[in-house]
Short mmCIF file of C-alpha atoms in Angstrom, two decimals:
data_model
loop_
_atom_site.label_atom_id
_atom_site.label_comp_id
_atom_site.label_asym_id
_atom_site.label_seq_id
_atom_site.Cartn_x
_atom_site.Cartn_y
_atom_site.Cartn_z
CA UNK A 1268 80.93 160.76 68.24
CA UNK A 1269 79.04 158.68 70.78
CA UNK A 1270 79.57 160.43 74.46
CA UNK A 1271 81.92 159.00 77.60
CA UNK A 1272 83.35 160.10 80.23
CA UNK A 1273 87.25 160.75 79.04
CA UNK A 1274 89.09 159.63 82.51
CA UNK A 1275 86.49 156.38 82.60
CA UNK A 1276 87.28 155.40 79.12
CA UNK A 1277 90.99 155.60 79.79
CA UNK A 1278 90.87 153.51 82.98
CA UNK A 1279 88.94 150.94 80.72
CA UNK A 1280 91.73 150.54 77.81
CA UNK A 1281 94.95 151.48 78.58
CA UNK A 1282 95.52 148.18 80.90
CA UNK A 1283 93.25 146.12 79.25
CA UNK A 1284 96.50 144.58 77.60
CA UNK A 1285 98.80 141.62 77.84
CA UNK A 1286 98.36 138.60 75.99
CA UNK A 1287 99.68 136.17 78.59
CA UNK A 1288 98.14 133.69 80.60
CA UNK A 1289 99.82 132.81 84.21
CA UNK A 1290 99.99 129.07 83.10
CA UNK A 1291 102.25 130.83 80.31
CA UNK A 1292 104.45 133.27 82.86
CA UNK A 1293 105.32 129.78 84.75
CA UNK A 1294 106.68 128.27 81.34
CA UNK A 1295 109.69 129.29 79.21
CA UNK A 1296 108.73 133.14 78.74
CA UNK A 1297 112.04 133.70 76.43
CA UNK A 1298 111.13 135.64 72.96
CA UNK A 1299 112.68 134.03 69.98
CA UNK A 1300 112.20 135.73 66.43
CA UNK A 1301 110.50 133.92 63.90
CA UNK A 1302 110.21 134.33 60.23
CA UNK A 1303 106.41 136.08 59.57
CA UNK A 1304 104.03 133.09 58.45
CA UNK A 1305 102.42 133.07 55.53
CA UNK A 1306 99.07 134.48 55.74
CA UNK A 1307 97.69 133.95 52.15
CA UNK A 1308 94.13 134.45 53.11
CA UNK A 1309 94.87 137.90 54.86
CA UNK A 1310 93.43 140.81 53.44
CA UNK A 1311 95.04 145.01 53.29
CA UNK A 1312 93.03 147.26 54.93
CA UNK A 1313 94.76 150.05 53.60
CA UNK A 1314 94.14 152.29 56.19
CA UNK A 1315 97.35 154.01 56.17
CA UNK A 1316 100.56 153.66 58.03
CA UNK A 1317 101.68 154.70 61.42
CA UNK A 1318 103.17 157.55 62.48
CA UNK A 1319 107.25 157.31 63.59
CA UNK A 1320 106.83 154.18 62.31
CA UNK A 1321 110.19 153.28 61.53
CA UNK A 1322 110.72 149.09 61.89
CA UNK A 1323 109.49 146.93 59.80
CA UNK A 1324 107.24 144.54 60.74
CA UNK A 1325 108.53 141.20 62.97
CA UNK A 1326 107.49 138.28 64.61
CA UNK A 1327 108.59 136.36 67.39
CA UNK A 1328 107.24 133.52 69.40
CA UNK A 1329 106.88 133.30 73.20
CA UNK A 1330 105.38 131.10 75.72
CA UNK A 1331 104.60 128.84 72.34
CA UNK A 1332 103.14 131.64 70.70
CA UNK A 1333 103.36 133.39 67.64
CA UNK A 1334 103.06 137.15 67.84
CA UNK A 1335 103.80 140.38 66.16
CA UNK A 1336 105.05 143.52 66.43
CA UNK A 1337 105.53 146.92 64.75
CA UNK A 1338 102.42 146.76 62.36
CA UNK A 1339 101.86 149.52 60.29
CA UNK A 1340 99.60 147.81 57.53
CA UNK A 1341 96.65 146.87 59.23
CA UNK A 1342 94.70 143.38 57.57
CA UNK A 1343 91.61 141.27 57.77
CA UNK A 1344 91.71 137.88 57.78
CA UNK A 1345 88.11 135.79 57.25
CA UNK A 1346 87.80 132.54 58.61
CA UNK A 1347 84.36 131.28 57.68
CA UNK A 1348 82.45 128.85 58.72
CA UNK A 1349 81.47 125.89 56.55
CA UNK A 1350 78.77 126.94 54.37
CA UNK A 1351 76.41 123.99 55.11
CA UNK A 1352 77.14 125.13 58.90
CA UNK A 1353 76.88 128.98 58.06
CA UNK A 1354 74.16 130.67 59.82
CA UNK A 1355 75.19 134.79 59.09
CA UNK A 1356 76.41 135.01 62.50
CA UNK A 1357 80.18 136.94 62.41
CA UNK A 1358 82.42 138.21 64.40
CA UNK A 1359 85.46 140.53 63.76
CA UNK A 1360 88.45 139.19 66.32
CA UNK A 1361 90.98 141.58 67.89
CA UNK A 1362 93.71 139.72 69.48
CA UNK A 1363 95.58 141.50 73.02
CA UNK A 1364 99.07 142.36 73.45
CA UNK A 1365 99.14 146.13 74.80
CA UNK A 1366 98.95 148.06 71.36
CA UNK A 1367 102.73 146.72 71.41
CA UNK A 1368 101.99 143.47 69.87
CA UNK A 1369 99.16 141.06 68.78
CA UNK A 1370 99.14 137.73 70.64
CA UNK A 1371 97.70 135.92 66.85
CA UNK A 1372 97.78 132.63 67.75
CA UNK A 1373 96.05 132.44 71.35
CA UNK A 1374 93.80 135.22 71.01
CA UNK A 1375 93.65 135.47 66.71
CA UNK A 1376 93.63 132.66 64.83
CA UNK A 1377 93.03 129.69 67.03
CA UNK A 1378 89.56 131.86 68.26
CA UNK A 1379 88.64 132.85 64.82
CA UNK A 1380 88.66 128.59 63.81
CA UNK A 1381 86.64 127.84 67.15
CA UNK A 1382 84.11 130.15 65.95
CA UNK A 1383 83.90 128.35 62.54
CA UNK A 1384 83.26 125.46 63.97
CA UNK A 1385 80.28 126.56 65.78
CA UNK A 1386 78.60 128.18 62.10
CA UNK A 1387 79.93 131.21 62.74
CA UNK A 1388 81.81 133.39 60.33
CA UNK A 1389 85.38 135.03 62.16
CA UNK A 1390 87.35 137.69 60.98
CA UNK A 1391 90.91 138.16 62.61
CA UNK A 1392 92.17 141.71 62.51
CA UNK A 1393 95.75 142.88 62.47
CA UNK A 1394 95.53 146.47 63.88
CA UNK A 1395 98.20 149.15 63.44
CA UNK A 1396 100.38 149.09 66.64
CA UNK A 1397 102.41 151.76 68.43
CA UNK A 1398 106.24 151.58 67.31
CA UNK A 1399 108.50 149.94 69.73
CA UNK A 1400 112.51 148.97 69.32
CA UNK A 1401 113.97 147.81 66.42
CA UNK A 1402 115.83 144.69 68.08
CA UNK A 1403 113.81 142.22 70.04
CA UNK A 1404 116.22 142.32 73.15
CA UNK A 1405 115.06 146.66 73.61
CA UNK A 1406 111.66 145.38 72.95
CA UNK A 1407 112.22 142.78 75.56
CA UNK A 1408 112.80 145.42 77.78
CA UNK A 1409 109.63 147.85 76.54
CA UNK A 1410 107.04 144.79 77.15
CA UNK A 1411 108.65 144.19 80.67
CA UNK A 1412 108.08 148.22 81.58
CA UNK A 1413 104.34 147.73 80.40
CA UNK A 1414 104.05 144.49 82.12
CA UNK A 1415 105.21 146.33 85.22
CA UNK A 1416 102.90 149.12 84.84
CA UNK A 1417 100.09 147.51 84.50
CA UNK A 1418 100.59 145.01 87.35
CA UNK A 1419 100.75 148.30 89.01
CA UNK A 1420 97.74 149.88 88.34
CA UNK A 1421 94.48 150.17 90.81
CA UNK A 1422 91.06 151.41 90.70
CA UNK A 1423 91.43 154.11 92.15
CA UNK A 1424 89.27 157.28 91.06
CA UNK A 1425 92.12 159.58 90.39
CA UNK A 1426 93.56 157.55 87.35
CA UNK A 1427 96.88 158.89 88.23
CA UNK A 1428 99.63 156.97 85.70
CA UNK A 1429 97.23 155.44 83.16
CA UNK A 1430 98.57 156.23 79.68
CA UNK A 1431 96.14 157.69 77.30
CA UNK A 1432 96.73 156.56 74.08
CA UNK A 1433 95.12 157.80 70.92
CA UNK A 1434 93.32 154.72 69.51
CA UNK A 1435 92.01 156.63 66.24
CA UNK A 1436 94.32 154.26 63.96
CA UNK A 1437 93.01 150.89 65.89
CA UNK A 1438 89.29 152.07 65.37
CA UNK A 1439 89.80 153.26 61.70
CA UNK A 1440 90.96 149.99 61.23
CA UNK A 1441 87.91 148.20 63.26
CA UNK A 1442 85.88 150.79 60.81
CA UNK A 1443 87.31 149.44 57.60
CA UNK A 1444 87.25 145.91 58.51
CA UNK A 1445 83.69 146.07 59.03
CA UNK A 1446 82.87 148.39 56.03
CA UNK A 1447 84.58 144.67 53.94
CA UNK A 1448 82.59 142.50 55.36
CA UNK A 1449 79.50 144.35 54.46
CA UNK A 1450 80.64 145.11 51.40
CA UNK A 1451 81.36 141.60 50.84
CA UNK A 1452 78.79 139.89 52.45
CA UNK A 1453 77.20 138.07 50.05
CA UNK A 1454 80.00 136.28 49.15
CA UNK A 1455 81.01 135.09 52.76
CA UNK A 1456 77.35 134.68 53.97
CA UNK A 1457 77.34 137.38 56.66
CA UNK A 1458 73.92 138.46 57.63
CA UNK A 1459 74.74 142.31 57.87
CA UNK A 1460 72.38 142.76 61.17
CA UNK A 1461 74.42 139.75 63.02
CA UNK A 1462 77.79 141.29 63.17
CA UNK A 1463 79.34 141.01 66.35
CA UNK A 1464 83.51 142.23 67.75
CA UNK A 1465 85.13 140.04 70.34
CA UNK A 1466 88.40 141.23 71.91
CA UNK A 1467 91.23 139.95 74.54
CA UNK A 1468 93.12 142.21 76.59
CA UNK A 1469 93.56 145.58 74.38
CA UNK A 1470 91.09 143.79 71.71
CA UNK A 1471 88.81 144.13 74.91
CA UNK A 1472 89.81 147.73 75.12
CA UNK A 1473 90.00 148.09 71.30
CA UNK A 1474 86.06 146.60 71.39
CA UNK A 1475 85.10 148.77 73.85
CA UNK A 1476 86.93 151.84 72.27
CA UNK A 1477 84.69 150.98 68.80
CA UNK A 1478 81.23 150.60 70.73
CA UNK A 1479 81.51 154.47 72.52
CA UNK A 1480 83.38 155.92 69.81
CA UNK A 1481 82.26 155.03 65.97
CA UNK A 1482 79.67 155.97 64.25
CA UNK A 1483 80.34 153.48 61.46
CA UNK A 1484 80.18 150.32 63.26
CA UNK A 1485 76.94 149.16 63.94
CA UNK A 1486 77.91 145.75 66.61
CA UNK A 1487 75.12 143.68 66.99
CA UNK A 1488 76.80 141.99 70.46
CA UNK A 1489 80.32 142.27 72.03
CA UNK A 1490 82.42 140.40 74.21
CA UNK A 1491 85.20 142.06 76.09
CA UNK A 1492 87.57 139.25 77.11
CA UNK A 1493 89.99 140.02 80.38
CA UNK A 1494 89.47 143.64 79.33
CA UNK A 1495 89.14 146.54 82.44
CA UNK A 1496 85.95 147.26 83.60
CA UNK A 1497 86.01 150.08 84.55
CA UNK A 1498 82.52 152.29 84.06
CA UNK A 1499 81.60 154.18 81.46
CA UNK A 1500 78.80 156.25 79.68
CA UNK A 1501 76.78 153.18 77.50
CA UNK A 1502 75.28 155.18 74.55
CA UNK A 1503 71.70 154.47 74.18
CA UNK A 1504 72.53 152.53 71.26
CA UNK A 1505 74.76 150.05 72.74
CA UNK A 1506 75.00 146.28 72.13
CA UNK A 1507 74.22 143.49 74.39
CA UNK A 1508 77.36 142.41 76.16
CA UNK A 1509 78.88 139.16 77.29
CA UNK A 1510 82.38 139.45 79.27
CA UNK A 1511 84.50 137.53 81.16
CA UNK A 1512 87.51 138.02 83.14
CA UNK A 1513 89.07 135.80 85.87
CA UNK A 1514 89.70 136.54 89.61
CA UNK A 1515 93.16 136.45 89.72
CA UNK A 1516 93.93 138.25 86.57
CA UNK A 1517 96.01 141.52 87.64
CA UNK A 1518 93.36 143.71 85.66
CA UNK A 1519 90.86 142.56 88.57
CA UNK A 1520 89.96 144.79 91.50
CA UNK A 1521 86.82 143.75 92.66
CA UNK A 1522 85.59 146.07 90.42
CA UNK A 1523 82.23 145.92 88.19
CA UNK A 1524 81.67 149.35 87.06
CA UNK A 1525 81.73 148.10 83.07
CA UNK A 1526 78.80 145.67 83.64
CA UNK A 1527 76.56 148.16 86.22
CA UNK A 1528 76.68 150.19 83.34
CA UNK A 1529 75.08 148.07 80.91
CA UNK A 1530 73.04 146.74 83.32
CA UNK A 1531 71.51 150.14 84.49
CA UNK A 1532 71.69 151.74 80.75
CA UNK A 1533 69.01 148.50 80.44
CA UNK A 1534 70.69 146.75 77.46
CA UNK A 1535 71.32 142.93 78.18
CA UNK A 1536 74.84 141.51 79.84
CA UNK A 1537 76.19 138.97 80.78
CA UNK A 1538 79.28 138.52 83.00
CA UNK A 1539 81.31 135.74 84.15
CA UNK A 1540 83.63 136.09 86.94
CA UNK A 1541 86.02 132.91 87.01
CA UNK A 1542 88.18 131.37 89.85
CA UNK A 1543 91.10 131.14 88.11
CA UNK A 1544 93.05 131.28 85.06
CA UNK A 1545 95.30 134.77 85.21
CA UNK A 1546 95.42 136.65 82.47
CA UNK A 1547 95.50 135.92 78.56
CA UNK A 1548 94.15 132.61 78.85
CA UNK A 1549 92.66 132.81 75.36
CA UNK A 1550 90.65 129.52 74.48
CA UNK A 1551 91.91 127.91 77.84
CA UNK A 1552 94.62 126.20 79.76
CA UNK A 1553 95.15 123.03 81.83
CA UNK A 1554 92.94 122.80 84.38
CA UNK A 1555 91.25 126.40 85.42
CA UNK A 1556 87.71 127.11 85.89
CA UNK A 1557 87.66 130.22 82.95
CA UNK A 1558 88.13 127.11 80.14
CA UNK A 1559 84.90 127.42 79.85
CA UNK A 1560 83.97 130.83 78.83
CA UNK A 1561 83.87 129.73 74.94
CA UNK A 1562 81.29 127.48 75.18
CA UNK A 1563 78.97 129.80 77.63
CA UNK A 1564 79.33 132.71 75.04
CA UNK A 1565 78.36 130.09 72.13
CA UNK A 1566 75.33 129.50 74.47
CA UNK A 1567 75.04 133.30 75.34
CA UNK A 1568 74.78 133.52 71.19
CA UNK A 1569 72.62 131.12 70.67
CA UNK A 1570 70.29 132.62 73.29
CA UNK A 1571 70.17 135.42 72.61
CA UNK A 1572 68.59 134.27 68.89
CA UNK A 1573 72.61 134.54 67.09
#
């Protein structure tokens, strides 16, 4: 296993979490349950289940959202890029939501077609998730808890109250979604050496969690999304970076030990610090200064020879 510090790396993940944007905390926040989509495309991991797993899997929509919840059966979805567009670039996609539930619309699906518009291959994963209540009114009241935790939460060295969460299912899954696209590579036009993991929120801590921990994904970039950045030990090995996070998102302390690691470890970052636009923005809302991060990480790509 690649080396960190244990405290660092649990002040990096276990906020890096909500999928909602401020924009969306001023509109109708109610959760309504949905029927699950159809997701013909999706593929099973088969990683396993989850343990005291007992729900099945739901949905419900939320500030205009779909999300879900209670995942046990973790799947890969590919979203590729035109093949007259294709250039080999890919990138695997982990939505937020807390390890309680994956915001798959804002930060999933309507990412993963973005990036196939730009040539680049996407792949949206559906990690395993930690159990939480069978009825959506006692989740309600779990997500509001973790909401309230994390608004709590400072940088202070100590770490006192920051849950640490075993994240072995999320990166077996990361693991296994990677080992298909290799595997499969020909078929979707993946250049195996141009394989890249983007994240949002706990996808930012999920990312993360994948570059210091597996030895069976080789990234060829990240990009940590309103994730914590906290420090941590960068193996030598480590990808170039691009990450983003805006000013007034409650993970922010004025705090840039993530990206003076990279930058002293000597591996190339890149970090944008917006005005505005809270947290779980995803691709953008009405009128904030982080709508732009997409395009400068399409730029950072290109760049950077991806």
């Amino acid at each position: 296993m690649k080396s960190m510090h244990v405290k660092a790396f649990c002040q990096l993940i276990a906020f890096s979490l909500l999928g909602v944007s401020a924009l969306a905390l001023a509109q109708d926040g109610k959760m309504y349950p949905i029927a699950a989509p159809d997701e013909p495309t999706a593929i099973a991991l088969n990683t396993g289940g989850v343990d005291g797993q007992e729900a099945e899997e739901s949905w419900f929509r939320q500030w205009g959202d779909p999300m879900a919840r209670n995942i046990s059966k973790a799947t890969l979805t590919p979203v590729l890029a035109d093949p007259e567009k294709a250039n080999g670039v890919s990138v695997i996609v982990a939505p937020g939501g807390g390890f309680m539930w994956l915001s798959m619309g804002n930060e999933g699906w309507e990412v993963a077609e973005a990036l196939a518009a730009e040539g680049i291959n996407a792949f949206v994963l559906k990690y395993r998730l930690q159990p939480t209540a069978p009825t959506l009114e006692a989740f309600e009241t779990q997500m509001n808890q973790r909401f309230a935790q994390a608004e709590n939460i400072t940088d202070d060295e100590g770490g006192s109250g920051r849950p640490r969460w075993d994240l072995s299912d999320q990166i077996a899954d990361v693991e296994a979604a990677y080992a298909m696209i290799l595997k499969r590579a020909d078929e979707w036009q993946v250049d195996p050496a141009r394989i890249g993991m983007i994240g949002f929120s706990a996808g930012a801590g999920l990312t993360m969690a994948t570059t210091l921990e597996s030895d069976k994904v080789d990234l060829a970039f990240i990009g940590p999304i309103y994730g914590g950045l906290n420090a941590v030990d960068v193996p030598a090995d480590a990808p170039p970076m691009f990450a983003a996070i805006a000013s007034d998102d409650f993970l922010f302390h004025g705090q840039f030990g993530l990206v003076s690691a990279w930058h002293e470890a000597g591996i190339p970052v890149e970090f944008h610090l917006y005005q505005n636009g809270g947290h779980g923005f995803g691709l953008g809302n009405p009128d904030r200064t982080s709508n732009k991060w997409f395009e400068s990480f399409i730029y950072w790509l290109e760049v950077n020879g991806f």
